[in-house]
Amino acid sequence: GHPTFFEVVVVVALLCFAEANCDLVIWETGLGGRLDATNIVSPIASVITTVHLDHQEWLGETTAAIAAEKAGIIKQGAPVVTGVDDEEAFEVIRQAASAQGGELIRTTQADLGRSPVRNLNLTLLGEHQRRNAAVAAATVEALQSAIPVTEAALISGLESARFPGRFQEVHADDGGVVILDGAHNEAGVDALLATLRSRFPDQRPMFILGMLADKAWPAMCGMLAKEAECIHLAALASERSADAELLAAACESGNPGIPALIAANAAEALELSRDSRLRVVTGSLRFLGEAMQALGLTDHKAIDEKGLNDYSAA
């Protein structure tokens, strides 16, 4: 009988954009798309980067079902740009685009070898970010008639892009490195591990891990444990936090014998692991926020989210 916190924020954002008389708004969905509060706009283009399993309790248990929810943002006559490589998911998006009469543009691995993506010097690290850049470049190209952008401006924009918490490297005075990456599903963990192998091929990282209980944490713990030198587990300052002892058990199950140590919070885990040369903080963007505060990277204060859950079941 009342709007959710997220729905209120959506309205506030729209009012701010209207008052600012914005020339262009990049409007990201909160969850899925079809039933998301953001889906009241009529976009000049719809972009679906990838489709992976996440939020299954709301979006469906298969990539095709999730793609159908995401395809709900496709609107009549507007071009659709996607980097989806899952064929079942792509077919759902293709049918939705066809039904709405919009041009469908799909980026593939081949686009990474073409200009302008081929020669980009991205500050965002990882092969997945290069694929994201290809989707962004294709979107700009699709909108050239409405919003002309030179190739030089496109390259400058992509190369200067910053995204805190996405394989963000923090270098300490003693030469140690802390990686902050908000991987919170299995696809995100895959991307994180691939980038770690590429950047630090001869090192096994110390993971500092905190997760939300509604995520696929048993699988993610197993994936991370296989690559770890040691793992520190901590709870988030949230009622939705996964239990640190359960996370530790999942890590030990995934790699028997690995040290799985429990800390009170992200700050304590960082302190306990300070002698490690390569530390990776991951598992949840909320957890990253707590770690950033402990590292002095932000003055953001944790919000007491009791009663402010963005999404609640109908």
CSV table of C-alpha atoms in Angstrom, one decimal:
chain,number,residue,atom,x,y,z
A,1,GLY,CA,0.0,0.0,0.0
A,2,HIS,CA,3.0,2.4,0.0
A,3,PRO,CA,6.0,2.9,-2.3
A,4,THR,CA,9.3,1.2,-1.5
A,5,PHE,CA,12.4,3.2,-0.7
A,6,PHE,CA,13.7,2.4,-4.2
A,7,GLU,CA,10.5,3.7,-5.9
A,8,VAL,CA,10.8,7.0,-3.9
A,9,VAL,CA,14.4,7.4,-5.0
A,10,VAL,CA,13.4,6.8,-8.7
A,11,VAL,CA,10.8,9.7,-8.5
A,12,VAL,CA,13.3,12.0,-6.8
A,13,ALA,CA,15.9,11.2,-9.5
A,14,LEU,CA,13.4,12.0,-12.3
A,15,LEU,CA,12.5,15.3,-10.7
A,16,CYS,CA,16.2,16.2,-10.3
A,17,PHE,CA,16.8,15.4,-14.0
A,18,ALA,CA,13.8,17.4,-15.1
A,19,GLU,CA,14.7,20.4,-13.1
A,20,ALA,CA,18.3,20.3,-14.4
A,21,ASN,CA,16.9,20.1,-18.0
A,22,CYS,CA,19.3,17.3,-18.8
A,23,ASP,CA,20.3,16.8,-22.4
A,24,LEU,CA,21.0,13.1,-21.9
A,25,VAL,CA,20.2,10.7,-19.0
A,26,ILE,CA,21.8,7.2,-18.7
A,27,TRP,CA,19.1,5.5,-16.8
A,28,GLU,CA,20.0,2.1,-15.3
A,29,THR,CA,17.4,-0.4,-14.0
A,30,GLY,CA,17.5,-1.4,-10.4
A,31,LEU,CA,16.4,-5.0,-10.7
A,32,GLY,CA,15.5,-6.9,-13.9
A,33,GLY,CA,13.7,-4.3,-16.0
A,34,ARG,CA,10.1,-5.3,-16.9
A,35,LEU,CA,8.6,-4.6,-13.5
A,36,ASP,CA,11.3,-2.3,-12.2
A,37,ALA,CA,10.3,1.2,-11.1
A,38,THR,CA,12.7,2.7,-13.7
A,39,ASN,CA,10.7,1.2,-16.6
A,40,ILE,CA,8.3,4.1,-16.8
A,41,VAL,CA,10.6,6.0,-19.2
A,42,SER,CA,10.6,5.8,-23.0
A,43,PRO,CA,14.3,5.5,-23.9
A,44,ILE,CA,16.0,6.5,-27.2
A,45,ALA,CA,17.9,3.2,-26.9
A,46,SER,CA,17.8,0.1,-24.7
A,47,VAL,CA,21.0,-1.5,-23.6
A,48,ILE,CA,21.3,-5.0,-22.2
A,49,THR,CA,25.0,-5.7,-21.4
A,50,THR,CA,25.0,-9.4,-20.3
A,51,VAL,CA,22.6,-11.9,-18.7
A,52,HIS,CA,23.8,-14.1,-15.8
A,53,LEU,CA,22.1,-15.9,-13.0
A,54,ASP,CA,21.4,-13.5,-10.1
A,55,HIS,CA,18.3,-12.4,-8.1
A,56,GLN,CA,16.6,-15.7,-9.2
A,57,GLU,CA,14.0,-15.4,-6.5
A,58,TRP,CA,12.5,-12.4,-8.4
A,59,LEU,CA,13.7,-12.8,-12.0
A,60,GLY,CA,13.6,-16.6,-12.7
A,61,GLU,CA,15.8,-19.6,-12.5
A,62,THR,CA,17.2,-19.6,-16.1
A,63,THR,CA,19.1,-17.1,-18.2
A,64,ALA,CA,16.1,-17.2,-20.7
A,65,ALA,CA,13.7,-16.2,-17.9
A,66,ILE,CA,16.0,-13.5,-16.7
A,67,ALA,CA,16.5,-12.2,-20.2
A,68,ALA,CA,12.7,-11.9,-20.6
A,69,GLU,CA,12.6,-9.6,-17.5
A,70,LYS,CA,15.5,-7.6,-18.8
A,71,ALA,CA,14.0,-7.3,-22.3
A,72,GLY,CA,11.0,-5.6,-20.7
A,73,ILE,CA,13.0,-2.3,-21.1
A,74,ILE,CA,12.8,-2.6,-25.0
A,75,LYS,CA,10.4,0.0,-26.3
A,76,GLN,CA,8.7,0.6,-29.7
A,77,GLY,CA,11.1,1.6,-32.4
A,78,ALA,CA,14.1,2.2,-30.2
A,79,PRO,CA,17.4,0.4,-31.1
A,80,VAL,CA,18.5,-2.4,-28.8
A,81,VAL,CA,22.2,-2.9,-28.1
A,82,THR,CA,23.4,-6.1,-26.3
A,83,GLY,CA,26.6,-8.0,-25.5
A,84,VAL,CA,24.8,-11.1,-24.4
A,85,ASP,CA,26.7,-14.3,-25.4
A,86,ASP,CA,24.3,-16.8,-23.9
A,87,GLU,CA,22.3,-18.0,-27.0
A,88,GLU,CA,19.1,-18.8,-25.2
A,89,ALA,CA,19.1,-15.4,-23.5
A,90,PHE,CA,20.0,-13.7,-26.8
A,91,GLU,CA,17.1,-15.4,-28.6
A,92,VAL,CA,14.6,-14.0,-26.0
A,93,ILE,CA,16.1,-10.5,-26.6
A,94,ARG,CA,16.0,-10.9,-30.4
A,95,GLN,CA,12.3,-11.8,-30.3
A,96,ALA,CA,11.5,-8.8,-28.0
A,97,ALA,CA,13.4,-6.4,-30.2
A,98,SER,CA,11.6,-7.8,-33.3
A,99,ALA,CA,8.2,-7.5,-31.7
A,100,GLN,CA,8.9,-3.8,-30.9
A,101,GLY,CA,10.3,-3.0,-34.3
A,102,GLY,CA,13.7,-1.9,-33.0
A,103,GLU,CA,17.1,-2.4,-34.7
A,104,LEU,CA,19.1,-5.1,-32.8
A,105,ILE,CA,22.8,-4.6,-32.5
A,106,ARG,CA,24.8,-7.4,-30.9
A,107,THR,CA,28.5,-7.0,-30.0
A,108,THR,CA,30.7,-10.2,-30.0
A,109,GLN,CA,34.3,-11.1,-29.3
A,110,ALA,CA,35.2,-10.0,-32.8
A,111,ASP,CA,34.3,-6.4,-31.9
A,112,LEU,CA,37.2,-6.3,-29.5
A,113,GLY,CA,39.6,-6.5,-32.4
A,114,ARG,CA,38.0,-3.6,-34.3
A,115,SER,CA,38.5,0.1,-33.9
A,116,PRO,CA,38.0,1.9,-31.6
A,117,VAL,CA,37.9,-0.8,-29.0
A,118,ARG,CA,41.0,-2.6,-30.3
A,119,ASN,CA,43.4,0.2,-29.3
A,120,LEU,CA,41.7,1.5,-26.1
A,121,ASN,CA,43.9,2.0,-23.1
A,122,LEU,CA,41.2,1.4,-20.5
A,123,THR,CA,41.8,2.2,-16.8
A,124,LEU,CA,39.0,-0.3,-16.1
A,125,LEU,CA,40.8,-3.6,-15.9
A,126,GLY,CA,39.7,-7.0,-17.2
A,127,GLU,CA,38.6,-8.5,-20.4
A,128,HIS,CA,35.0,-8.1,-19.3
A,129,GLN,CA,35.5,-4.4,-19.2
A,130,ARG,CA,36.7,-4.4,-22.8
A,131,ARG,CA,33.5,-6.2,-23.7
A,132,ASN,CA,31.5,-3.5,-21.8
A,133,ALA,CA,33.4,-0.9,-23.8
A,134,ALA,CA,32.4,-2.5,-27.0
A,135,VAL,CA,28.7,-2.3,-26.0
A,136,ALA,CA,29.2,1.4,-25.0
A,137,ALA,CA,30.8,2.1,-28.4
A,138,ALA,CA,28.0,0.3,-30.3
A,139,THR,CA,25.4,2.3,-28.4
A,140,VAL,CA,27.1,5.6,-29.3
A,141,GLU,CA,27.2,4.5,-32.9
A,142,ALA,CA,23.5,3.6,-32.9
A,143,LEU,CA,22.6,7.1,-31.6
A,144,GLN,CA,24.9,9.1,-33.9
A,145,SER,CA,22.0,10.7,-35.8
A,146,ALA,CA,20.4,11.9,-32.5
A,147,ILE,CA,23.5,12.6,-30.5
A,148,PRO,CA,26.6,13.0,-32.7
A,149,VAL,CA,29.8,12.0,-30.9
A,150,THR,CA,33.3,12.0,-32.5
A,151,GLU,CA,35.5,9.0,-32.3
A,152,ALA,CA,38.1,11.1,-30.4
A,153,ALA,CA,35.5,12.0,-27.8
A,154,LEU,CA,34.3,8.4,-27.5
A,155,ILE,CA,37.9,7.1,-27.0
A,156,SER,CA,38.6,9.9,-24.5
A,157,GLY,CA,35.4,9.0,-22.5
A,158,LEU,CA,36.1,5.3,-22.4
A,159,GLU,CA,39.7,5.7,-21.5
A,160,SER,CA,39.0,8.2,-18.7
A,161,ALA,CA,36.1,6.1,-17.2
A,162,ARG,CA,36.4,5.3,-13.5
A,163,PHE,CA,34.3,2.8,-11.6
A,164,PRO,CA,35.2,2.4,-7.9
A,165,GLY,CA,34.9,-1.1,-6.6
A,166,ARG,CA,35.4,-2.8,-10.0
A,167,PHE,CA,38.9,-4.3,-9.7
A,168,GLN,CA,40.0,-1.1,-8.1
A,169,GLU,CA,43.7,-1.3,-7.1
A,170,VAL,CA,44.9,0.5,-4.0
A,171,HIS,CA,48.7,0.6,-3.6
A,172,ALA,CA,50.1,0.8,-0.1
A,173,ASP,CA,53.4,2.6,0.8
A,174,ASP,CA,55.0,-0.7,1.5
A,175,GLY,CA,54.4,-2.0,-2.0
A,176,GLY,CA,51.4,-4.2,-1.0
A,177,VAL,CA,48.2,-4.1,-3.1
A,178,VAL,CA,44.5,-4.2,-2.1
A,179,ILE,CA,42.0,-5.0,-4.8
A,180,LEU,CA,38.4,-3.9,-4.3
A,181,ASP,CA,36.0,-5.8,-6.4
A,182,GLY,CA,32.2,-6.1,-5.9
A,183,ALA,CA,31.8,-9.5,-7.4
A,184,HIS,CA,28.5,-10.8,-5.9
A,185,ASN,CA,27.5,-13.6,-8.3
A,186,GLU,CA,29.3,-16.5,-10.0
A,187,ALA,CA,29.8,-14.6,-13.2
A,188,GLY,CA,31.3,-11.7,-11.3
A,189,VAL,CA,33.7,-14.1,-9.4
A,190,ASP,CA,34.7,-15.6,-12.8
A,191,ALA,CA,35.6,-12.2,-14.1
A,192,LEU,CA,37.5,-11.3,-10.9
A,193,LEU,CA,39.5,-14.5,-10.9
A,194,ALA,CA,40.4,-14.1,-14.6
A,195,THR,CA,41.6,-10.6,-14.1
A,196,LEU,CA,43.6,-11.6,-11.1
A,197,ARG,CA,45.4,-14.4,-13.1
A,198,SER,CA,46.1,-11.8,-15.8
A,199,ARG,CA,47.4,-9.1,-13.5
A,200,PHE,CA,49.2,-11.2,-10.9
A,201,PRO,CA,50.0,-14.5,-12.5
A,202,ASP,CA,52.5,-15.6,-9.9
A,203,GLN,CA,50.6,-14.7,-6.7
A,204,ARG,CA,47.9,-16.4,-4.7
A,205,PRO,CA,45.8,-13.7,-3.1
A,206,MET,CA,44.5,-13.2,0.4
A,207,PHE,CA,40.7,-12.8,0.1
A,208,ILE,CA,38.7,-10.8,2.5
A,209,LEU,CA,35.1,-11.8,2.0
A,210,GLY,CA,31.7,-10.6,3.1
A,211,MET,CA,28.4,-11.6,1.4
A,212,LEU,CA,24.7,-11.2,1.6
A,213,ALA,CA,22.7,-14.3,2.6
A,214,ASP,CA,20.5,-14.2,-0.4
A,215,LYS,CA,23.4,-14.7,-2.8
A,216,ALA,CA,24.8,-18.0,-4.1
A,217,TRP,CA,27.6,-17.8,-1.5
A,218,PRO,CA,28.4,-21.6,-1.2
A,219,ALA,CA,29.4,-21.7,-4.9
A,220,MET,CA,31.2,-18.4,-4.8
A,221,CYS,CA,33.2,-19.4,-1.7
A,222,GLY,CA,34.2,-22.6,-3.4
A,223,MET,CA,35.4,-20.7,-6.5
A,224,LEU,CA,37.5,-18.2,-4.5
A,225,ALA,CA,38.9,-20.8,-2.0
A,226,LYS,CA,40.5,-22.7,-4.9
A,227,GLU,CA,42.6,-19.7,-5.8
A,228,ALA,CA,43.3,-18.3,-2.3
A,229,GLU,CA,46.4,-18.3,-0.1
A,230,CYS,CA,44.1,-17.6,2.8
A,231,ILE,CA,40.6,-16.2,3.4
A,232,HIS,CA,39.3,-13.8,6.0
A,233,LEU,CA,35.5,-13.9,6.5
A,234,ALA,CA,33.4,-11.2,8.1
A,235,ALA,CA,29.8,-10.2,8.4
A,236,LEU,CA,28.4,-7.0,6.9
A,237,ALA,CA,26.8,-4.3,8.9
A,238,SER,CA,23.4,-5.4,7.5
A,239,GLU,CA,20.6,-7.7,8.6
A,240,ARG,CA,20.9,-9.4,5.2
A,241,SER,CA,24.5,-10.5,5.9
A,242,ALA,CA,25.6,-14.1,5.5
A,243,ASP,CA,26.9,-15.7,8.6
A,244,ALA,CA,30.8,-15.6,8.6
A,245,GLU,CA,31.1,-19.1,10.1
A,246,LEU,CA,28.9,-20.5,7.3
A,247,LEU,CA,31.1,-18.7,4.8
A,248,ALA,CA,34.2,-20.1,6.4
A,249,ALA,CA,32.8,-23.7,6.3
A,250,ALA,CA,32.0,-23.2,2.6
A,251,CYS,CA,35.5,-22.0,1.8
A,252,GLU,CA,37.0,-25.0,3.7
A,253,SER,CA,34.7,-27.4,1.8
A,254,GLY,CA,35.8,-25.9,-1.5
A,255,ASN,CA,39.5,-26.1,-0.6
A,256,PRO,CA,40.2,-28.3,2.4
A,257,GLY,CA,43.1,-27.1,4.6
A,258,ILE,CA,42.9,-23.5,3.5
A,259,PRO,CA,43.1,-21.1,6.4
A,260,ALA,CA,39.6,-19.6,6.8
A,261,LEU,CA,39.7,-17.0,9.5
A,262,ILE,CA,36.8,-15.1,11.0
A,263,ALA,CA,36.9,-11.4,11.7
A,264,ALA,CA,34.3,-9.1,13.3
A,265,ASN,CA,34.1,-6.8,10.3
A,266,ALA,CA,35.9,-5.6,7.2
A,267,ALA,CA,38.1,-3.2,9.2
A,268,GLU,CA,39.4,-6.0,11.5
A,269,ALA,CA,39.9,-8.4,8.5
A,270,LEU,CA,42.1,-5.7,6.8
A,271,GLU,CA,44.1,-5.2,10.0
A,272,LEU,CA,44.6,-8.9,10.5
A,273,SER,CA,45.8,-9.4,6.9
A,274,ARG,CA,48.0,-6.3,6.7
A,275,ASP,CA,51.2,-8.3,6.1
A,276,SER,CA,49.8,-9.9,2.9
A,277,ARG,CA,51.2,-8.5,-0.3
A,278,LEU,CA,48.0,-9.0,-2.3
A,279,ARG,CA,44.6,-8.7,-0.7
A,280,VAL,CA,41.3,-8.9,-2.5
A,281,VAL,CA,38.2,-7.5,-0.8
A,282,THR,CA,35.0,-8.9,-2.5
A,283,GLY,CA,31.6,-10.6,-2.1
A,284,SER,CA,29.3,-7.5,-1.9
A,285,LEU,CA,29.4,-3.9,-2.9
A,286,ARG,CA,28.0,-3.1,0.6
A,287,PHE,CA,31.0,-4.9,2.1
A,288,LEU,CA,33.3,-2.9,-0.2
A,289,GLY,CA,31.9,0.3,1.2
A,290,GLU,CA,32.8,-0.8,4.7
A,291,ALA,CA,36.3,-1.7,3.5
A,292,MET,CA,36.7,1.6,1.7
A,293,GLN,CA,35.8,3.5,4.9
A,294,ALA,CA,38.3,1.5,6.9
A,295,LEU,CA,41.0,2.3,4.2
A,296,GLY,CA,40.2,6.0,4.4
A,297,LEU,CA,38.9,6.0,0.8
A,298,THR,CA,35.5,7.4,1.7
A,299,ASP,CA,33.7,9.1,4.5
A,300,HIS,CA,30.5,7.3,3.7
A,301,LYS,CA,28.6,6.1,6.8
A,302,ALA,CA,26.8,2.9,6.7
A,303,ILE,CA,23.1,3.4,6.6
A,304,ASP,CA,20.9,1.6,9.1
A,305,GLU,CA,18.8,-0.2,6.5
A,306,LYS,CA,16.3,-1.7,8.9
A,307,GLY,CA,12.9,-1.1,7.2
A,308,LEU,CA,14.6,0.4,4.2
A,309,ASN,CA,15.1,-2.8,2.1
A,310,ASP,CA,15.0,-1.7,-1.5
A,311,TYR,CA,13.0,-4.7,-2.7
A,312,SER,CA,10.5,-6.8,-0.8
A,313,ALA,CA,8.4,-9.7,-2.1
A,314,ALA,CA,4.9,-8.7,-3.1
